[in-house]
PDB file of C-alpha atoms in Angstrom:
ATOM      1  CA  PHE A   1     -41.763   7.623  16.745  1.00  0.00           C
ATOM      2  CA  VAL A   2     -39.153   5.090  15.638  1.00  0.00           C
ATOM      3  CA  GLY A   3     -36.250   6.295  17.801  1.00  0.00           C
ATOM      4  CA  PHE A   4     -32.920   4.596  17.238  1.00  0.00           C
ATOM      5  CA  ASN A   5     -34.466   1.560  15.553  1.00  0.00           C
ATOM      6  CA  GLN A   6     -33.428   2.797  12.108  1.00  0.00           C
ATOM      7  CA  TYR A   7     -29.827   3.002  13.297  1.00  0.00           C
ATOM      8  CA  THR A   8     -29.713  -0.453  14.871  1.00  0.00           C
ATOM      9  CA  LYS A   9     -31.524  -2.289  12.058  1.00  0.00           C
ATOM     10  CA  PRO A  10     -28.523  -2.326   9.632  1.00  0.00           C
ATOM     11  CA  PHE A  11     -26.249  -3.946  12.234  1.00  0.00           C
ATOM     12  CA  ALA A  12     -28.626  -6.890  12.462  1.00  0.00           C
ATOM     13  CA  SER A  13     -28.560  -7.382   8.698  1.00  0.00           C
ATOM     14  CA  GLU A  14     -26.351 -10.218   7.473  1.00  0.00           C
ATOM     15  CA  ASP A  15     -25.495  -8.300   4.281  1.00  0.00           C
ATOM     16  CA  PHE A  16     -24.333  -5.290   6.284  1.00  0.00           C
ATOM     17  CA  GLN A  17     -22.152  -7.441   8.539  1.00  0.00           C
ATOM     18  CA  ARG A  18     -20.585  -9.163   5.534  1.00  0.00           C
ATOM     19  CA  ALA A  19     -19.944  -5.821   3.816  1.00  0.00           C
ATOM     20  CA  LEU A  20     -18.466  -4.360   6.998  1.00  0.00           C
ATOM     21  CA  SER A  21     -16.136  -7.327   7.519  1.00  0.00           C
ATOM     22  CA  GLN A  22     -15.092  -7.208   3.855  1.00  0.00           C
ATOM     23  CA  SER A  23     -14.349  -3.492   4.242  1.00  0.00           C
ATOM     24  CA  PHE A  24     -12.147  -4.155   7.256  1.00  0.00           C
ATOM     25  CA  VAL A  25     -10.284  -6.881   5.353  1.00  0.00           C
ATOM     26  CA  LEU A  26      -9.722  -4.570   2.390  1.00  0.00           C
ATOM     27  CA  VAL A  27      -8.604  -1.639   4.540  1.00  0.00           C
ATOM     28  CA  GLY A  28      -6.375  -3.758   6.780  1.00  0.00           C
ATOM     29  CA  ALA A  29      -4.651  -5.547   3.925  1.00  0.00           C
ATOM     30  CA  THR A  30      -4.245  -2.358   1.924  1.00  0.00           C
ATOM     31  CA  VAL A  31      -2.821  -0.342   4.808  1.00  0.00           C
ATOM     32  CA  ILE A  32      -0.424  -3.063   5.964  1.00  0.00           C
ATOM     33  CA  GLY A  33       0.683  -3.907   2.425  1.00  0.00           C
ATOM     34  CA  GLY A  34       0.905  -0.225   1.518  1.00  0.00           C
ATOM     35  CA  ILE A  35       3.128   0.592   4.503  1.00  0.00           C
ATOM     36  CA  ILE A  36       5.444  -2.322   3.706  1.00  0.00           C
ATOM     37  CA  VAL A  37       5.691  -1.272   0.047  1.00  0.00           C
ATOM     38  CA  ALA A  38       6.065   2.397   0.991  1.00  0.00           C
ATOM     39  CA  THR A  39       8.876   1.669   3.442  1.00  0.00           C
ATOM     40  CA  ALA A  40      10.748  -0.453   0.914  1.00  0.00           C
ATOM     41  CA  VAL A  41      10.354   2.135  -1.857  1.00  0.00           C
ATOM     42  CA  ALA A  42      11.325   4.998   0.480  1.00  0.00           C
ATOM     43  CA  LEU A  43      14.481   3.129   1.499  1.00  0.00           C
ATOM     44  CA  VAL A  44      15.380   2.549  -2.147  1.00  0.00           C
ATOM     45  CA  LEU A  45      14.698   6.197  -3.008  1.00  0.00           C
ATOM     46  CA  HIS A  46      16.796   7.299  -0.043  1.00  0.00           C
ATOM     47  CA  HIS A  47      19.788   5.309  -1.285  1.00  0.00           C
ATOM     48  CA  VAL A  48      19.393   5.823  -5.048  1.00  0.00           C
ATOM     49  CA  PRO A  49      22.695   7.167  -6.384  1.00  0.00           C
ATOM     50  CA  TRP A  50      21.362   9.162  -9.357  1.00  0.00           C
ATOM     51  CA  GLY A  51      18.130  10.688 -10.662  1.00  0.00           C
ATOM     52  CA  GLY A  52      16.510  11.089  -7.245  1.00  0.00           C
ATOM     53  CA  ARG A  53      14.058  13.779  -8.359  1.00  0.00           C
ATOM     54  CA  LEU A  54      12.993  11.779 -11.387  1.00  0.00           C
ATOM     55  CA  TRP A  55      12.404   8.597  -9.362  1.00  0.00           C
ATOM     56  CA  ARG A  56      10.459  10.478  -6.669  1.00  0.00           C
ATOM     57  CA  THR A  57       8.235  11.915  -9.392  1.00  0.00           C
ATOM     58  CA  VAL A  58       7.703   8.490 -10.982  1.00  0.00           C
ATOM     59  CA  VAL A  59       6.794   7.002  -7.594  1.00  0.00           C
ATOM     60  CA  LEU A  60       4.119   9.674  -7.017  1.00  0.00           C
ATOM     61  CA  ILE A  61       2.339   9.132 -10.348  1.00  0.00           C
ATOM     62  CA  PRO A  62      -0.111   6.443  -9.103  1.00  0.00           C
ATOM     63  CA  TRP A  63      -1.241   8.771  -6.321  1.00  0.00           C
ATOM     64  CA  LEU A  64      -1.861  11.633  -8.760  1.00  0.00           C
ATOM     65  CA  ILE A  65      -3.968   9.691 -11.277  1.00  0.00           C
ATOM     66  CA  SER A  66      -7.735   9.971 -10.839  1.00  0.00           C
ATOM     67  CA  GLY A  67      -9.658   7.001  -9.472  1.00  0.00           C
ATOM     68  CA  VAL A  68     -11.656   6.588 -12.682  1.00  0.00           C
ATOM     69  CA  ALA A  69      -8.500   6.382 -14.794  1.00  0.00           C
ATOM     70  CA  VAL A  70      -6.944   3.891 -12.349  1.00  0.00           C
ATOM     71  CA  ALA A  71     -10.053   1.686 -12.461  1.00  0.00           C
ATOM     72  CA  THR A  72     -10.124   1.786 -16.264  1.00  0.00           C
ATOM     73  CA  ILE A  73      -6.444   0.929 -16.634  1.00  0.00           C
ATOM     74  CA  TRP A  74      -6.519  -1.952 -14.164  1.00  0.00           C
ATOM     75  CA  ARG A  75      -9.797  -3.304 -15.512  1.00  0.00           C
ATOM     76  CA  ALA A  76      -8.180  -3.538 -18.942  1.00  0.00           C
ATOM     77  CA  LEU A  77      -5.111  -5.255 -17.448  1.00  0.00           C
ATOM     78  CA  PHE A  78      -7.238  -7.887 -15.717  1.00  0.00           C
ATOM     79  CA  SER A  79      -9.670  -8.305 -18.590  1.00  0.00           C
ATOM     80  CA  PRO A  80     -10.511 -11.920 -19.475  1.00  0.00           C
ATOM     81  CA  ARG A  81      -9.985 -11.070 -23.140  1.00  0.00           C
ATOM     82  CA  GLY A  82      -6.322 -10.409 -23.658  1.00  0.00           C
ATOM     83  CA  GLY A  83      -5.550  -9.163 -20.168  1.00  0.00           C
ATOM     84  CA  GLY A  84      -2.155  -7.767 -19.487  1.00  0.00           C
ATOM     85  CA  VAL A  85       0.822  -8.869 -17.493  1.00  0.00           C
ATOM     86  CA  PRO A  86      -0.905 -11.165 -14.942  1.00  0.00           C
ATOM     87  CA  ASP A  87      -2.284 -13.423 -17.661  1.00  0.00           C
ATOM     88  CA  MET A  88       1.042 -13.482 -19.506  1.00  0.00           C
ATOM     89  CA  ILE A  89       2.852 -14.562 -16.319  1.00  0.00           C
ATOM     90  CA  ILE A  90       0.288 -17.279 -15.585  1.00  0.00           C
ATOM     91  CA  ASP A  91       0.485 -18.483 -19.185  1.00  0.00           C
ATOM     92  CA  TRP A  92       4.307 -18.483 -19.034  1.00  0.00           C
ATOM     93  CA  LEU A  93       4.186 -20.589 -15.837  1.00  0.00           C
ATOM     94  CA  GLY A  94       1.840 -23.044 -17.553  1.00  0.00           C
ATOM     95  CA  LEU A  95      -0.983 -22.572 -15.054  1.00  0.00           C
ATOM     96  CA  ASP A  96      -4.705 -22.461 -15.764  1.00  0.00           C
ATOM     97  CA  PRO A  97      -6.104 -19.007 -16.549  1.00  0.00           C
ATOM     98  CA  ILE A  98      -7.736 -17.164 -13.658  1.00  0.00           C
ATOM     99  CA  ALA A  99     -10.999 -15.269 -13.970  1.00  0.00           C
ATOM    100  CA  TRP A 100      -9.628 -12.322 -12.004  1.00  0.00           C
ATOM    101  CA  LEU A 101     -12.775 -10.242 -11.763  1.00  0.00           C
ATOM    102  CA  ALA A 102     -15.332 -13.071 -11.821  1.00  0.00           C
ATOM    103  CA  SER A 103     -14.292 -14.814  -8.609  1.00  0.00           C
ATOM    104  CA  PRO A 104     -14.998 -12.995  -5.324  1.00  0.00           C
ATOM    105  CA  PHE A 105     -11.649 -14.091  -3.855  1.00  0.00           C
ATOM    106  CA  TRP A 106      -9.542 -13.010  -6.828  1.00  0.00           C
ATOM    107  CA  ALA A 107     -11.519  -9.793  -7.257  1.00  0.00           C
ATOM    108  CA  THR A 108     -10.740  -8.956  -3.619  1.00  0.00           C
ATOM    109  CA  VAL A 109      -7.041  -9.693  -4.199  1.00  0.00           C
ATOM    110  CA  VAL A 110      -7.040  -7.476  -7.297  1.00  0.00           C
ATOM    111  CA  ILE A 111      -8.752  -4.634  -5.422  1.00  0.00           C
ATOM    112  CA  ILE A 112      -6.232  -4.908  -2.589  1.00  0.00           C
ATOM    113  CA  LEU A 113      -3.304  -4.817  -5.041  1.00  0.00           C
ATOM    114  CA  ILE A 114      -4.749  -1.824  -6.884  1.00  0.00           C
ATOM    115  CA  SER A 115      -5.413  -0.036  -3.605  1.00  0.00           C
ATOM    116  CA  ILE A 116      -1.846  -0.678  -2.440  1.00  0.00           C
ATOM    117  CA  TRP A 117      -0.537   0.619  -5.773  1.00  0.00           C
ATOM    118  CA  SER A 118      -2.703   3.720  -5.499  1.00  0.00           C
ATOM    119  CA  ALA A 119      -2.279   4.499  -1.776  1.00  0.00           C
ATOM    120  CA  SER A 120       1.369   3.662  -1.114  1.00  0.00           C
ATOM    121  CA  PRO A 121       2.975   6.666  -2.910  1.00  0.00           C
ATOM    122  CA  PHE A 122       1.669   9.113  -0.309  1.00  0.00           C
ATOM    123  CA  ALA A 123       2.980   6.913   2.507  1.00  0.00           C
ATOM    124  CA  THR A 124       6.268   6.641   0.604  1.00  0.00           C
ATOM    125  CA  LEU A 125       6.526  10.416   0.588  1.00  0.00           C
ATOM    126  CA  ILE A 126       5.905  10.598   4.353  1.00  0.00           C
ATOM    127  CA  ILE A 127       8.392   7.824   5.174  1.00  0.00           C
ATOM    128  CA  TYR A 128      10.956   9.246   2.751  1.00  0.00           C
ATOM    129  CA  SER A 129      10.749  12.611   4.495  1.00  0.00           C
ATOM    130  CA  GLY A 130      11.296  10.782   7.787  1.00  0.00           C
ATOM    131  CA  LEU A 131      14.415   9.124   6.379  1.00  0.00           C
ATOM    132  CA  LYS A 132      15.773  12.544   5.453  1.00  0.00           C
ATOM    133  CA  THR A 133      15.530  13.651   9.110  1.00  0.00           C
ATOM    134  CA  ILE A 134      17.811  10.870  10.397  1.00  0.00           C
ATOM    135  CA  ASP A 135      21.335  12.078  11.085  1.00  0.00           C
ATOM    136  CA  PRO A 136      23.868  10.170   8.914  1.00  0.00           C
ATOM    137  CA  ASP A 137      26.369  10.340  11.788  1.00  0.00           C
ATOM    138  CA  LEU A 138      24.256   7.748  13.622  1.00  0.00           C
ATOM    139  CA  TYR A 139      24.877   5.239  10.857  1.00  0.00           C
ATOM    140  CA  GLU A 140      28.572   6.052  10.766  1.00  0.00           C
ATOM    141  CA  ALA A 141      28.868   5.532  14.520  1.00  0.00           C
ATOM    142  CA  ALA A 142      26.926   2.261  14.300  1.00  0.00           C
ATOM    143  CA  ALA A 143      29.181   1.045  11.471  1.00  0.00           C
ATOM    144  CA  LEU A 144      32.253   1.854  13.558  1.00  0.00           C
ATOM    145  CA  GLU A 145      30.756  -0.206  16.386  1.00  0.00           C
ATOM    146  CA  GLY A 146      30.361  -3.144  14.003  1.00  0.00           C
ATOM    147  CA  ALA A 147      26.631  -2.928  13.239  1.00  0.00           C
ATOM    148  CA  GLY A 148      25.596  -4.310   9.867  1.00  0.00           C
ATOM    149  CA  PRO A 149      22.822  -2.959   7.629  1.00  0.00           C
ATOM    150  CA  VAL A 150      20.125  -5.095   9.272  1.00  0.00           C
ATOM    151  CA  GLN A 151      21.145  -4.028  12.770  1.00  0.00           C
ATOM    152  CA  GLN A 152      21.287  -0.398  11.657  1.00  0.00           C
ATOM    153  CA  PHE A 153      17.774  -0.679  10.295  1.00  0.00           C
ATOM    154  CA  ARG A 154      16.480  -2.390  13.453  1.00  0.00           C
ATOM    155  CA  ARG A 155      18.249  -0.119  15.946  1.00  0.00           C
ATOM    156  CA  ILE A 156      18.365   3.253  14.167  1.00  0.00           C
ATOM    157  CA  THR A 157      16.131   3.567  11.126  1.00  0.00           C
ATOM    158  CA  PHE A 158      12.975   1.827  12.296  1.00  0.00           C
ATOM    159  CA  PRO A 159      12.760   3.417  15.776  1.00  0.00           C
ATOM    160  CA  LEU A 160      13.319   6.891  14.335  1.00  0.00           C
ATOM    161  CA  LEU A 161      10.763   6.266  11.567  1.00  0.00           C
ATOM    162  CA  LYS A 162       7.988   5.102  13.929  1.00  0.00           C
ATOM    163  CA  PRO A 163       6.306   8.528  14.204  1.00  0.00           C
ATOM    164  CA  PHE A 164       6.308   8.900  10.414  1.00  0.00           C
ATOM    165  CA  VAL A 165       5.020   5.354   9.911  1.00  0.00           C
ATOM    166  CA  ASN A 166       2.236   5.999  12.434  1.00  0.00           C
ATOM    167  CA  ILE A 167       1.202   9.142  10.566  1.00  0.00           C
ATOM    168  CA  ALA A 168       1.271   7.227   7.282  1.00  0.00           C
ATOM    169  CA  ILE A 169      -0.873   4.455   8.795  1.00  0.00           C
ATOM    170  CA  VAL A 170      -3.502   6.890  10.049  1.00  0.00           C
ATOM    171  CA  LEU A 171      -3.658   8.884   6.810  1.00  0.00           C
ATOM    172  CA  ASN A 172      -3.659   5.755   4.628  1.00  0.00           C
ATOM    173  CA  THR A 173      -6.482   4.239   6.718  1.00  0.00           C
ATOM    174  CA  ILE A 174      -8.547   7.374   6.208  1.00  0.00           C
ATOM    175  CA  TYR A 175      -7.696   7.469   2.499  1.00  0.00           C
ATOM    176  CA  VAL A 176      -8.469   3.803   1.879  1.00  0.00           C
ATOM    177  CA  PHE A 177     -11.720   3.811   3.847  1.00  0.00           C
TER     178      PHE A 177
END
């Protein structure tokens, strides 16, 4: 009888601890970055003057694409042979080329960026729906009292969005893990 020995053995393994810490780094960075991106995009979508339906559809596309297609597209973009936009920007800045997928650090950065790109549309949808629930009269009253856009965001938008942001954080954490 082995008991719980099989369950405790992995936690003693150095490889398991490294993989677990790397997973927490990836999830934490992706969720935090995704919520920041989602909030910014939702605010832009909320204030876009024309083509709102079209832009909401465009924003949701990364979330709708399958994981295999996403991996294939981004692998081609970060390919060492004629990679896409990142290599063109680095070349334009006159910097040395980066082996994006060969270095553990840069591969982690790329995975975090891809995960943010893939996971943030769903959070954008949640936060955008939260923005639609805020009464516009609150902003009008705040403007009459002399509050600027930053104060309105700090005092009205963000407090009223907290429940939606919390839901987005929980669901994105589950999705990214």
